[in-house]
mmCIF file with all atom_site columns, C-alpha atoms in Angstrom:
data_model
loop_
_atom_site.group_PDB
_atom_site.id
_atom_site.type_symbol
_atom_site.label_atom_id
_atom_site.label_alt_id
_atom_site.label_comp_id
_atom_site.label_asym_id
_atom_site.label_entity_id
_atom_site.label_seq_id
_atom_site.pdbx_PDB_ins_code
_atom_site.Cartn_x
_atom_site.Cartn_y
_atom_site.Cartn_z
_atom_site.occupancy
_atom_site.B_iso_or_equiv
_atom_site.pdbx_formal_charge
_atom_site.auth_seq_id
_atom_site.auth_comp_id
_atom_site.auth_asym_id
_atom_site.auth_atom_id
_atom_site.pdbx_PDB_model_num
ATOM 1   C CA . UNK A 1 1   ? -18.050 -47.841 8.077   1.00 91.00 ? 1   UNK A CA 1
ATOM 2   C CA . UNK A 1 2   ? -21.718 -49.044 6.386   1.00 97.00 ? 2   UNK A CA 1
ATOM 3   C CA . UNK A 1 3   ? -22.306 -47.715 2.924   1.00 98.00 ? 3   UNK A CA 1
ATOM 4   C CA . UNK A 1 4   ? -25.377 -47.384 1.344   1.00 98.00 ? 4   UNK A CA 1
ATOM 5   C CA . UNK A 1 5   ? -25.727 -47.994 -2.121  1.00 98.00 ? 5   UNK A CA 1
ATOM 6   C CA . UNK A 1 6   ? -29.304 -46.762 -2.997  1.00 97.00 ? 6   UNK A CA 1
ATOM 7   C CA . UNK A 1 7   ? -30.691 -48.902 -6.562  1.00 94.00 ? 7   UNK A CA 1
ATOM 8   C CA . UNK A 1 8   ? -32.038 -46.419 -8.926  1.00 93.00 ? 8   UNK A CA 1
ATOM 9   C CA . UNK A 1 9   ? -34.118 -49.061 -10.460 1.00 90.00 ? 9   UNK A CA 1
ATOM 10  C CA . UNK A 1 10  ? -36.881 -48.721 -7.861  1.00 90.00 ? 10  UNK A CA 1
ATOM 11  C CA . UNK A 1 11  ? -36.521 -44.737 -7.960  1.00 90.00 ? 11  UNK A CA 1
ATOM 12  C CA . UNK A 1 12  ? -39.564 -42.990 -10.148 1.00 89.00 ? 12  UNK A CA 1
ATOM 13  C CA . UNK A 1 13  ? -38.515 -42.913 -13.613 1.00 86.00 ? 13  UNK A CA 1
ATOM 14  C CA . UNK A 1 14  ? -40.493 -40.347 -14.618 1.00 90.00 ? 14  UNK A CA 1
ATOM 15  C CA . UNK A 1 15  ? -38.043 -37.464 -13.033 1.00 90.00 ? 15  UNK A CA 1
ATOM 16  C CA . UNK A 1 16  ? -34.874 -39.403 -12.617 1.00 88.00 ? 16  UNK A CA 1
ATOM 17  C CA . UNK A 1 17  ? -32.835 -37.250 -12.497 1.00 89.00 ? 17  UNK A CA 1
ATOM 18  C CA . UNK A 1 18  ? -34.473 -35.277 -9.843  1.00 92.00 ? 18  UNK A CA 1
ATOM 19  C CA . UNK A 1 19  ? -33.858 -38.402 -7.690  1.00 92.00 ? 19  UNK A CA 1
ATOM 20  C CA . UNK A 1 20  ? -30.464 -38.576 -7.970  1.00 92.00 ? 20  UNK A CA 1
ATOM 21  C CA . UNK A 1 21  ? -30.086 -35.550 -6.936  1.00 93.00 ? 21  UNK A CA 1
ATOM 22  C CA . UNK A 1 22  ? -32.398 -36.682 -3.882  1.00 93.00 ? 22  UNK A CA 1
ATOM 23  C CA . UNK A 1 23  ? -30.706 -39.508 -2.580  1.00 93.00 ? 23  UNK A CA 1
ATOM 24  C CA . UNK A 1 24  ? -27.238 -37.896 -3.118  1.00 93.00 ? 24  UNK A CA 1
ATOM 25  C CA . UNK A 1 25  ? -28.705 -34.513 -0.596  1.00 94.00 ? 25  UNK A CA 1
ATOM 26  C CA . UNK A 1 26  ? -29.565 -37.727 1.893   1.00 94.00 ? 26  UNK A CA 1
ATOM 27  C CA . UNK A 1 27  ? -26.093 -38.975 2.406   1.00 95.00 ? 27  UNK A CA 1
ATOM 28  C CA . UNK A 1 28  ? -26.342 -41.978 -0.079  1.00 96.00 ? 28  UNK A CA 1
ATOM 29  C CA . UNK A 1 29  ? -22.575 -43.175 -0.426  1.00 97.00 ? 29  UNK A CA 1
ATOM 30  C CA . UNK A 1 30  ? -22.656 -44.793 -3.510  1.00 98.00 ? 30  UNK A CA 1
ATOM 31  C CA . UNK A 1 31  ? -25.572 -44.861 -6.328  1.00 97.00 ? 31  UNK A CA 1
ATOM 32  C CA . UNK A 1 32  ? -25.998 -48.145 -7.359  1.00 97.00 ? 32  UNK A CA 1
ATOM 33  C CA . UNK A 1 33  ? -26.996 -48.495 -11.278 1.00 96.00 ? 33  UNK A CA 1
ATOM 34  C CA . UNK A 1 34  ? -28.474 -52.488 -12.450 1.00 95.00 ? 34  UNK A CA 1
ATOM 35  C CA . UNK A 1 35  ? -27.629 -52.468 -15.930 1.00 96.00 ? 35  UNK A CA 1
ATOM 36  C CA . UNK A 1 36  ? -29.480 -55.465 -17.375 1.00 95.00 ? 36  UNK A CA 1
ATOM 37  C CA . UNK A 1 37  ? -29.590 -56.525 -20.715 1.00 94.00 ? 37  UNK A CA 1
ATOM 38  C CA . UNK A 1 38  ? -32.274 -58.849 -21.472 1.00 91.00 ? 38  UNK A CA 1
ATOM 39  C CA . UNK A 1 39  ? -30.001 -61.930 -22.440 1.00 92.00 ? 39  UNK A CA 1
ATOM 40  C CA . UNK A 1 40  ? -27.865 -62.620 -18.850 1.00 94.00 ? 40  UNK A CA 1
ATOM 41  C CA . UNK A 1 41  ? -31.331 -61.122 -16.714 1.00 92.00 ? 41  UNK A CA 1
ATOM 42  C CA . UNK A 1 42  ? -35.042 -61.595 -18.406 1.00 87.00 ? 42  UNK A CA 1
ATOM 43  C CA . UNK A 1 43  ? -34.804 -58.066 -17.891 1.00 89.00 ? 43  UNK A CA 1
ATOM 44  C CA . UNK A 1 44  ? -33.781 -55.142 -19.357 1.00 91.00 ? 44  UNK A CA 1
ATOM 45  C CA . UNK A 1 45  ? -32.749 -51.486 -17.778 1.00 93.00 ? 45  UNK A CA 1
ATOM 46  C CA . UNK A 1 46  ? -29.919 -48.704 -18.575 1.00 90.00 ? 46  UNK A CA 1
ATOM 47  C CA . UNK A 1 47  ? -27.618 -48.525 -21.202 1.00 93.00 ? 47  UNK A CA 1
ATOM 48  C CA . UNK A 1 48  ? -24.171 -46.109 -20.910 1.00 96.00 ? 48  UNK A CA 1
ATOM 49  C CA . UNK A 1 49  ? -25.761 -43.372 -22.811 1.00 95.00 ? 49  UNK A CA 1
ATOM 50  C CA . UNK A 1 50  ? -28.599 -42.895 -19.696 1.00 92.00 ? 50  UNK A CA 1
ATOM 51  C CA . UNK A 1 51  ? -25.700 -43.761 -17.370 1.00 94.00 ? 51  UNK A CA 1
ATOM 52  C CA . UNK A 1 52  ? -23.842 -40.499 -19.113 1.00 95.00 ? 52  UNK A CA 1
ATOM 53  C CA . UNK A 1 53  ? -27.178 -38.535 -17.830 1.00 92.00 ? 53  UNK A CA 1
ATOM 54  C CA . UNK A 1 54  ? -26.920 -39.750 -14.389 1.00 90.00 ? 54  UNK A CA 1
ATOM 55  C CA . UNK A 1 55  ? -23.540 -38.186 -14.357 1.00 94.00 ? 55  UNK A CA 1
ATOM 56  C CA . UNK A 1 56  ? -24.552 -35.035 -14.907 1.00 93.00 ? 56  UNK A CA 1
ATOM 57  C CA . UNK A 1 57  ? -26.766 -34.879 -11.603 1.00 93.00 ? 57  UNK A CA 1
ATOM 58  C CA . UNK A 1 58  ? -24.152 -35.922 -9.309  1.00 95.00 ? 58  UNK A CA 1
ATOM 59  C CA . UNK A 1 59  ? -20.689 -36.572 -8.004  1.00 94.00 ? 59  UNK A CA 1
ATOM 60  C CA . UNK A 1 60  ? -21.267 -40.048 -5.804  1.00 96.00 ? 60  UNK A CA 1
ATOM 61  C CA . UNK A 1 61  ? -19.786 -42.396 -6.859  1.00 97.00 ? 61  UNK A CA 1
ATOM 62  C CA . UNK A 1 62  ? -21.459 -44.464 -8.987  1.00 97.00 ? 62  UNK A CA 1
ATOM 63  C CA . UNK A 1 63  ? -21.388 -48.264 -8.340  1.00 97.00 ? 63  UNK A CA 1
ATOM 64  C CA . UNK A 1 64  ? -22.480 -50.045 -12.153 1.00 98.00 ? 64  UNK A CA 1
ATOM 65  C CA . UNK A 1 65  ? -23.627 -53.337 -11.692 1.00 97.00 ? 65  UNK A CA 1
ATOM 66  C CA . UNK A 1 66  ? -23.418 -55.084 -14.875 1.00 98.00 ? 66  UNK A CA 1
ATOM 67  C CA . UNK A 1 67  ? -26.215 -58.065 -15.331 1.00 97.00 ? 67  UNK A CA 1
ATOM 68  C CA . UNK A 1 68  ? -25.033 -58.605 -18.697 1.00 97.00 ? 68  UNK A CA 1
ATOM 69  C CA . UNK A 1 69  ? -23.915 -61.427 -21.107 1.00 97.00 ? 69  UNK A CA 1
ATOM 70  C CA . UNK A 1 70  ? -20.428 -59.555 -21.915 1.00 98.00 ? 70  UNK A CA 1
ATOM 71  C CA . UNK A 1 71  ? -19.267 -57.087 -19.358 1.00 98.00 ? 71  UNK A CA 1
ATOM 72  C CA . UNK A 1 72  ? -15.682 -57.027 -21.666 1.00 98.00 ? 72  UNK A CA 1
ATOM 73  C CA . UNK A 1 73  ? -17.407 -55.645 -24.469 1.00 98.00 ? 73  UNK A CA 1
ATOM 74  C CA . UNK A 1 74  ? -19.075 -52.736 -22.662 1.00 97.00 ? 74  UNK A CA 1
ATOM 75  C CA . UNK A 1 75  ? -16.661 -52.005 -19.845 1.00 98.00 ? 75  UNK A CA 1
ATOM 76  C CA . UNK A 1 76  ? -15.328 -48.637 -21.479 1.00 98.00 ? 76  UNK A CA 1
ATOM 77  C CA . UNK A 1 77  ? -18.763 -47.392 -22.641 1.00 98.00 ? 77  UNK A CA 1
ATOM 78  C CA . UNK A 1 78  ? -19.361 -47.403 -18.802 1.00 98.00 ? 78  UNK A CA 1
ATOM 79  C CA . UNK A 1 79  ? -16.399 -46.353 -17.931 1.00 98.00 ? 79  UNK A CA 1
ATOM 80  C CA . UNK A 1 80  ? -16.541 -43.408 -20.286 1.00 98.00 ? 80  UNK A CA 1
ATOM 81  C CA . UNK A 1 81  ? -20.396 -42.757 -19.120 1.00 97.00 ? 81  UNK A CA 1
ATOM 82  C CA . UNK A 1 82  ? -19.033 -41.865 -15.703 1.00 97.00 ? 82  UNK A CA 1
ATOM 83  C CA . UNK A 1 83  ? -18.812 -45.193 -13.796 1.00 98.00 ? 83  UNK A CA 1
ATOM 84  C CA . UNK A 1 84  ? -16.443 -45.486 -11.136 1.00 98.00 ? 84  UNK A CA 1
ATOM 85  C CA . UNK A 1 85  ? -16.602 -49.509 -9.838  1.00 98.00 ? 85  UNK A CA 1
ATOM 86  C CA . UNK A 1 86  ? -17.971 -51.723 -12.947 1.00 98.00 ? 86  UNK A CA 1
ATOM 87  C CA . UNK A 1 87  ? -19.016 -54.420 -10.947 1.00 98.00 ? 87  UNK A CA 1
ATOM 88  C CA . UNK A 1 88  ? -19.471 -57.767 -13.517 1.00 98.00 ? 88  UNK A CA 1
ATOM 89  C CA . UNK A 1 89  ? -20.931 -61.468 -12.487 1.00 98.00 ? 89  UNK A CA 1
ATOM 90  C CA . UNK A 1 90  ? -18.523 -64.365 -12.652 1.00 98.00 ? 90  UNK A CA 1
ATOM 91  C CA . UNK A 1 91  ? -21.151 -66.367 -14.713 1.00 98.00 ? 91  UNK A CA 1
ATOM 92  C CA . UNK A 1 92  ? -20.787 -63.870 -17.370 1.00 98.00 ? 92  UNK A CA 1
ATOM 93  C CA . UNK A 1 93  ? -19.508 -65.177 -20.947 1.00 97.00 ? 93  UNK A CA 1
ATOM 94  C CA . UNK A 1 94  ? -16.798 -63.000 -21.126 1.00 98.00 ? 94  UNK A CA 1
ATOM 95  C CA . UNK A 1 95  ? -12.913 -64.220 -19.320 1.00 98.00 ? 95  UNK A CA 1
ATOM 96  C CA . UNK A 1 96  ? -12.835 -63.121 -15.727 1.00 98.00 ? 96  UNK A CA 1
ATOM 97  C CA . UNK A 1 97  ? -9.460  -61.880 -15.721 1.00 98.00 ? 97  UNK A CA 1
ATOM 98  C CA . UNK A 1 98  ? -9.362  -59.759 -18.875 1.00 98.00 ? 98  UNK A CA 1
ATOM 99  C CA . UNK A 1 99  ? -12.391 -58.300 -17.962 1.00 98.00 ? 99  UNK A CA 1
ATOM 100 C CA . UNK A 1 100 ? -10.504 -57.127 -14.713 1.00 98.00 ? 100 UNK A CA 1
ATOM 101 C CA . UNK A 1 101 ? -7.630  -56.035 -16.457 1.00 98.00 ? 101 UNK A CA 1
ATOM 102 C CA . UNK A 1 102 ? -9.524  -54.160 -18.806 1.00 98.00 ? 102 UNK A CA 1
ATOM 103 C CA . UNK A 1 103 ? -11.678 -52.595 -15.967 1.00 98.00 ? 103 UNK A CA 1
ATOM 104 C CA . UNK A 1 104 ? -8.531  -51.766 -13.716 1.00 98.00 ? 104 UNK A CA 1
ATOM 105 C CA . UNK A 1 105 ? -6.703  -50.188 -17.271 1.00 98.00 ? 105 UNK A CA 1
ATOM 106 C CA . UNK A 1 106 ? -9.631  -47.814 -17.546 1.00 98.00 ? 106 UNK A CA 1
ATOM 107 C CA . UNK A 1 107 ? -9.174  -46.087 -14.365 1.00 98.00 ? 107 UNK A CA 1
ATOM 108 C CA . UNK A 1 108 ? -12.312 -47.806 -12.242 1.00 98.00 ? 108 UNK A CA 1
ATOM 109 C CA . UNK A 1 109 ? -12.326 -50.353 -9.606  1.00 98.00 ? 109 UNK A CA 1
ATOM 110 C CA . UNK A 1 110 ? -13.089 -53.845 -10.499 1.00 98.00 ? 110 UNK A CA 1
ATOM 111 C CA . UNK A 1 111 ? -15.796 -56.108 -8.597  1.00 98.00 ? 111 UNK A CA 1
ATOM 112 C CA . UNK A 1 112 ? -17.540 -59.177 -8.910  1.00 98.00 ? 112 UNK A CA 1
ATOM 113 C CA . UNK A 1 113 ? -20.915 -60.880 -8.722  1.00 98.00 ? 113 UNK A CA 1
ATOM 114 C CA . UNK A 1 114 ? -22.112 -64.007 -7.485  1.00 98.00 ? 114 UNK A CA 1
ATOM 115 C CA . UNK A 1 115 ? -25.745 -65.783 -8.089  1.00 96.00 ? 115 UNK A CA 1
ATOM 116 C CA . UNK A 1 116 ? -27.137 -67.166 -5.264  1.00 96.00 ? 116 UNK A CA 1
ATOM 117 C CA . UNK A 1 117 ? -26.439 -70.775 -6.647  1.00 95.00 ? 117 UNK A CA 1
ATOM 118 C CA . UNK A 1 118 ? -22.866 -69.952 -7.474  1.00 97.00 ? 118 UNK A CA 1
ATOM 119 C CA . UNK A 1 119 ? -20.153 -70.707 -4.558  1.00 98.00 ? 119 UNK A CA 1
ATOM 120 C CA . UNK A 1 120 ? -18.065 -67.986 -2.950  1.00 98.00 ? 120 UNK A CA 1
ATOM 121 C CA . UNK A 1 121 ? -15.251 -69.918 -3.842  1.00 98.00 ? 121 UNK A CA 1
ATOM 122 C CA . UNK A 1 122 ? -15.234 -68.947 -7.523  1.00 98.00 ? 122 UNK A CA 1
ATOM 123 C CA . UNK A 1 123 ? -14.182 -65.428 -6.685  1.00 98.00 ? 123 UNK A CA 1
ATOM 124 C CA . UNK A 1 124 ? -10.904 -66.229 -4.382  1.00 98.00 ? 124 UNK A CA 1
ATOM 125 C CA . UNK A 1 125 ? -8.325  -66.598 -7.367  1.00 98.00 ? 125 UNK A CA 1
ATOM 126 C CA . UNK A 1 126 ? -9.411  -62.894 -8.520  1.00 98.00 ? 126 UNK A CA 1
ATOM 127 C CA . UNK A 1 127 ? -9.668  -61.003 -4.803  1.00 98.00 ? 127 UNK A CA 1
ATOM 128 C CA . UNK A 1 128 ? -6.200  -59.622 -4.912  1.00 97.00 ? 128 UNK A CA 1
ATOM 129 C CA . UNK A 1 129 ? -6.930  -57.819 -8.232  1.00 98.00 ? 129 UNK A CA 1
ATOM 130 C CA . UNK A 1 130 ? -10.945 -56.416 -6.755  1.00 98.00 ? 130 UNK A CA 1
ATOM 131 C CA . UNK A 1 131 ? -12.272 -53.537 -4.846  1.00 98.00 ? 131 UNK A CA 1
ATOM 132 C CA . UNK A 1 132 ? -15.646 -55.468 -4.503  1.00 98.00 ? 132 UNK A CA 1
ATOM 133 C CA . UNK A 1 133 ? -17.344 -58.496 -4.026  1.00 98.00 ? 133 UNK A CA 1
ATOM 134 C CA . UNK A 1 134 ? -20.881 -58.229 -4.393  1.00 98.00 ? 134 UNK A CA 1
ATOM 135 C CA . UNK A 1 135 ? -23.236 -61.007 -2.988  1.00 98.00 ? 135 UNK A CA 1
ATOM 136 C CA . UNK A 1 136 ? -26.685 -61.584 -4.486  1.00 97.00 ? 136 UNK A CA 1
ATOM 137 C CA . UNK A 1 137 ? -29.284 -62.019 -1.817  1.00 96.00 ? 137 UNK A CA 1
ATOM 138 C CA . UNK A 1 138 ? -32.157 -62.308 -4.475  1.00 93.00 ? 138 UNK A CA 1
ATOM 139 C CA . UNK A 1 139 ? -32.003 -63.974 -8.045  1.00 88.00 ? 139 UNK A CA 1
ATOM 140 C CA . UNK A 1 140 ? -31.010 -60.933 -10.095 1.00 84.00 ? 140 UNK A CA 1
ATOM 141 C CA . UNK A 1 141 ? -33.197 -59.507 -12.419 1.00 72.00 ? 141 UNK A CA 1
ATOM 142 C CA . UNK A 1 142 ? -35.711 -58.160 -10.979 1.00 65.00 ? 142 UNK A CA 1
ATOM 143 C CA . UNK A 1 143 ? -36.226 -55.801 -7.606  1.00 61.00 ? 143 UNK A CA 1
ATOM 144 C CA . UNK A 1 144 ? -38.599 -56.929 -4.671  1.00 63.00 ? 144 UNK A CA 1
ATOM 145 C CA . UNK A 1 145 ? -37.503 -60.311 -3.867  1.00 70.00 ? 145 UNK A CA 1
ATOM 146 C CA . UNK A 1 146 ? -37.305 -61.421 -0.352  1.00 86.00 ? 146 UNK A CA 1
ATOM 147 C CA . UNK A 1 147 ? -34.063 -61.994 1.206   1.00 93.00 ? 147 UNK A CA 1
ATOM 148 C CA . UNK A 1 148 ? -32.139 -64.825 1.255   1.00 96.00 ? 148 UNK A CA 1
ATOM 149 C CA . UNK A 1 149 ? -30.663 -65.595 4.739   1.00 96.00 ? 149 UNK A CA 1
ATOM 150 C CA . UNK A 1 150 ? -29.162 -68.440 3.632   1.00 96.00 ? 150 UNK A CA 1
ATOM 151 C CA . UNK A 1 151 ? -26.384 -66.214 1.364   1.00 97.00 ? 151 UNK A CA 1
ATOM 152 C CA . UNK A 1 152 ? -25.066 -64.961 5.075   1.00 98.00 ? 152 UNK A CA 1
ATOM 153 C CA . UNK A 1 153 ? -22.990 -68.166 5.006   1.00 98.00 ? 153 UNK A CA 1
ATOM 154 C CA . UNK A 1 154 ? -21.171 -67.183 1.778   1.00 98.00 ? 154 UNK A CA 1
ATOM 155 C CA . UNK A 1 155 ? -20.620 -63.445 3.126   1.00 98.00 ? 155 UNK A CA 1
ATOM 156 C CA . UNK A 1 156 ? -19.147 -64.650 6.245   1.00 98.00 ? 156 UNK A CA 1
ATOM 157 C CA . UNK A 1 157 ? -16.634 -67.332 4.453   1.00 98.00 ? 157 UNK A CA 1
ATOM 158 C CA . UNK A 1 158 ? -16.136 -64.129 1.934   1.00 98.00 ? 158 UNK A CA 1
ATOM 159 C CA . UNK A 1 159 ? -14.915 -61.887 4.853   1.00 98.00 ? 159 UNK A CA 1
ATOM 160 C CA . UNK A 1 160 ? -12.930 -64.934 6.654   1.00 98.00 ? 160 UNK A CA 1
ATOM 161 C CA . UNK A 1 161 ? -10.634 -64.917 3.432   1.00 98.00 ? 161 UNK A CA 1
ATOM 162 C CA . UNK A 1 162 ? -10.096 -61.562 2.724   1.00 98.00 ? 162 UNK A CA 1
ATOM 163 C CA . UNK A 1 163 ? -9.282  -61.012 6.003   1.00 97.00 ? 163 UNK A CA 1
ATOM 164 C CA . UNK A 1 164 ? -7.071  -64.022 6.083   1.00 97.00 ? 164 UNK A CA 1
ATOM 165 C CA . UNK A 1 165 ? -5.425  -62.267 2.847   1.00 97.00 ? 165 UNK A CA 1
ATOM 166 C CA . UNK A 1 166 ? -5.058  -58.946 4.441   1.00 98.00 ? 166 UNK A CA 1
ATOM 167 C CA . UNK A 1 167 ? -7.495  -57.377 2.198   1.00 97.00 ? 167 UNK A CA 1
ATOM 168 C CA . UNK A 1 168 ? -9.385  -54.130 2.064   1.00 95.00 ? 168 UNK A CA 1
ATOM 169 C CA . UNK A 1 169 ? -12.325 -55.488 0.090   1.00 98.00 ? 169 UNK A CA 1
ATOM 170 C CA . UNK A 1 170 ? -15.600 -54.303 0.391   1.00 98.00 ? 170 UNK A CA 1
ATOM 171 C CA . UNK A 1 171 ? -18.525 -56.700 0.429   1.00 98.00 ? 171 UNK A CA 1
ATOM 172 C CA . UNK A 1 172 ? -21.974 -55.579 -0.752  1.00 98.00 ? 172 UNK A CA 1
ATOM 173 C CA . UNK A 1 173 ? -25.450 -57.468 -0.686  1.00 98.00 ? 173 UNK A CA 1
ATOM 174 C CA . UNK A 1 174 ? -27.730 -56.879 -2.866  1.00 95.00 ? 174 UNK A CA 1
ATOM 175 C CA . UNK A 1 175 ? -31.580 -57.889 -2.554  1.00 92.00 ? 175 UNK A CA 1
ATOM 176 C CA . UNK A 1 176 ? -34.312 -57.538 0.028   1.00 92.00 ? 176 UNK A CA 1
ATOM 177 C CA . UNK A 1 177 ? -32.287 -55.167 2.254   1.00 95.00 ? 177 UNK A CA 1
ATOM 178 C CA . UNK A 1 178 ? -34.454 -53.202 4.556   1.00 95.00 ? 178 UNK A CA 1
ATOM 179 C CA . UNK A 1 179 ? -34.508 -52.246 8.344   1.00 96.00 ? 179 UNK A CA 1
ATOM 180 C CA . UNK A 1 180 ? -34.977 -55.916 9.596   1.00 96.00 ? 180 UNK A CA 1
ATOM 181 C CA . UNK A 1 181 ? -32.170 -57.515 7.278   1.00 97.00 ? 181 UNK A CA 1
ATOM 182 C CA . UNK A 1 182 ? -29.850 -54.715 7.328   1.00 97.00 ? 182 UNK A CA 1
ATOM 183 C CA . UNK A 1 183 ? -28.303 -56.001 10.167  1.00 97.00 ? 183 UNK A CA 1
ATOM 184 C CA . UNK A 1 184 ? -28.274 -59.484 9.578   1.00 97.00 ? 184 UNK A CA 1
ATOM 185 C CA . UNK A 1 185 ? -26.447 -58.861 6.599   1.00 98.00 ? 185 UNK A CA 1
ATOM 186 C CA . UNK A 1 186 ? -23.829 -56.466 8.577   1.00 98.00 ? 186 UNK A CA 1
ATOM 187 C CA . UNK A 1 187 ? -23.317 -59.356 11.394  1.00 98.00 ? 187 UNK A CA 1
ATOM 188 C CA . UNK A 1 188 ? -21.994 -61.598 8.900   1.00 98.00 ? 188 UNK A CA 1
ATOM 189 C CA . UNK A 1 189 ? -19.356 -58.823 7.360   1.00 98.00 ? 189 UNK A CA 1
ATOM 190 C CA . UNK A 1 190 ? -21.161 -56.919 4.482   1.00 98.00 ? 190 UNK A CA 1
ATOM 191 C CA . UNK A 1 191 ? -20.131 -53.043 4.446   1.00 97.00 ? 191 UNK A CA 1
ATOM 192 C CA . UNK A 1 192 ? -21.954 -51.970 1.446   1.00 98.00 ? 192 UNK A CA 1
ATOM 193 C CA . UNK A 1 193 ? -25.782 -52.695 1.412   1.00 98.00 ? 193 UNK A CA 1
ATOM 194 C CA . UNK A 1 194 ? -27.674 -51.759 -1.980  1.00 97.00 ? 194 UNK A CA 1
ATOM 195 C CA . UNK A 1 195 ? -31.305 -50.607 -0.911  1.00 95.00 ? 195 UNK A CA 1
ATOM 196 C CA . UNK A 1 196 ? -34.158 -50.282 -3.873  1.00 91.00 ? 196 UNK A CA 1
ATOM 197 C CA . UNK A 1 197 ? -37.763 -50.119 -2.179  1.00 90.00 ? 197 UNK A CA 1
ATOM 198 C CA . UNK A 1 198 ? -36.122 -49.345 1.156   1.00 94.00 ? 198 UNK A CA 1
ATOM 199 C CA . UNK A 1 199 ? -34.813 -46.457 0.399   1.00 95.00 ? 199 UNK A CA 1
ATOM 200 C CA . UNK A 1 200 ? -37.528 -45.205 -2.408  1.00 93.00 ? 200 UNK A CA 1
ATOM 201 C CA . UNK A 1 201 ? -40.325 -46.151 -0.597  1.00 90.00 ? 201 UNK A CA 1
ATOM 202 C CA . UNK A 1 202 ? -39.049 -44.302 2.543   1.00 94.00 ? 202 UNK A CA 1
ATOM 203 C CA . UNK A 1 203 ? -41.372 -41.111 3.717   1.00 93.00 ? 203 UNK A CA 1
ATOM 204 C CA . UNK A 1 204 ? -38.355 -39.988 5.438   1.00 96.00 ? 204 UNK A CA 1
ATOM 205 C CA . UNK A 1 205 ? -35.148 -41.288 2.911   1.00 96.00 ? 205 UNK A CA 1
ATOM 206 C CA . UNK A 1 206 ? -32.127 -39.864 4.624   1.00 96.00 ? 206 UNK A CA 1
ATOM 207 C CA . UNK A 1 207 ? -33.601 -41.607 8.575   1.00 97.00 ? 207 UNK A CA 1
ATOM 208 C CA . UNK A 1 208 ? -33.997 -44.676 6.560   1.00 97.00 ? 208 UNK A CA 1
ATOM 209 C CA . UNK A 1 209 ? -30.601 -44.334 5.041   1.00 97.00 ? 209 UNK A CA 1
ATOM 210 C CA . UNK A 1 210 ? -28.939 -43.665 8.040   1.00 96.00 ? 210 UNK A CA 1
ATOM 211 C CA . UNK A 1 211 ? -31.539 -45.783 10.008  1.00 97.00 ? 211 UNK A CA 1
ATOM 212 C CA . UNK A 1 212 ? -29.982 -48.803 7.574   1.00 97.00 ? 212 UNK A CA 1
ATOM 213 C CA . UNK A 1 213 ? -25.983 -48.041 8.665   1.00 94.00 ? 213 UNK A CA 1
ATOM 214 C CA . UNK A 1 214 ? -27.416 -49.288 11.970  1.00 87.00 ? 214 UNK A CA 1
#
């Protein structure tokens, strides 16, 4: 099954909660929350405590996607805030494995991020231990970017090994997903696609969130 993963940041900020509670009402699976902090992104977004507030409008689960220097040392504000995967980036400063273990110890699923210049291959020794492998399709930081076909290649080699593993492991994409590369992005074996403008920008949101499943 294709889950959509609707990004809050391109929601309008001035009644955000109100759109949460939207995109929940249009069969969103998952709510996808870009935590930046200024430092690992040249931009900066949510902290926990606004996280917290999101909680309160809605039982989705909540998909955190850390863009920060050190996921280790904010892992159980999240978790605590409501966040059920805490989904970190493998060029992070902070060890790959503790952060896991400390994500998997606080009761959420673990995933991880990779830039568009980072290879695929740099999240194999962790898969076992993941719920999620998230593949950028933009440079992260900032929403709007176009596409980048070229990551396809890394989603497909992604899917080849956790099958090969015998692996339940969702892969998302993240960047530029709308109706045209929705299902390039499905072809090559994601089954979560995050959706900012898409989705937001939709006159009719739940046709284009079902319209995205394909």
């Amino acid at each position: 099954m294709i889950k959509i993963a609707p990004s809050i940041l391109s929601c309008d900020f001035s009644k955000i909660g109100e759109e949460v509670e939207r995109i929940d009402k249009c069969g969103a699976d998952y709510i996808h929350i870009d935590v930046m902090d200024g430092h690992f992104v040249p931009n900066i977004t949510f902290g926990a405590p606004v996280v917290k507030c999101f909680r309160k409008c809605t039982d989705k689960v909540f998909d955190c996607h850390l863009m920060i220097s050190d996921p280790l040392k904010y892992a159980e504000d999240f978790a605590k805030a409501g966040a059920d995967i805490i989904n970190f980036h493998v060029e992070s400063d902070s060890p790959v494995q503790e952060t896991i273990d400390k994500i998997l110890s606080l009761g959420c699923k673990a995933g991880l991020t990779v830039k568009p210049k980072t290879p695929i291959e740099e999240v194999y020794p962790y898969l076992d231990k993941l719920s999620m492998v998230l593949v950028m399709t933009v440079e992260p930081g900032f929403g709007g970017q176009k596409f980048m076909a070229d990551m396809m290649e890394k989603v497909s080699k992604l899917r080849a090994k956790a099958d090969e593993m015998g692996l339940d492991l969702e892969i998302q994409v993240d960047g530029g997903i709308g109706l045209e590369t929705a299902p390039v992005a499905i072809k090559a074996g994601a089954d979560v696609l995050v959706a900012g403008s898409a989705v937001f920008g939709a006159e009719d949101t739940a046709g284009m969130i079902s319209a995205l499943r394909g």
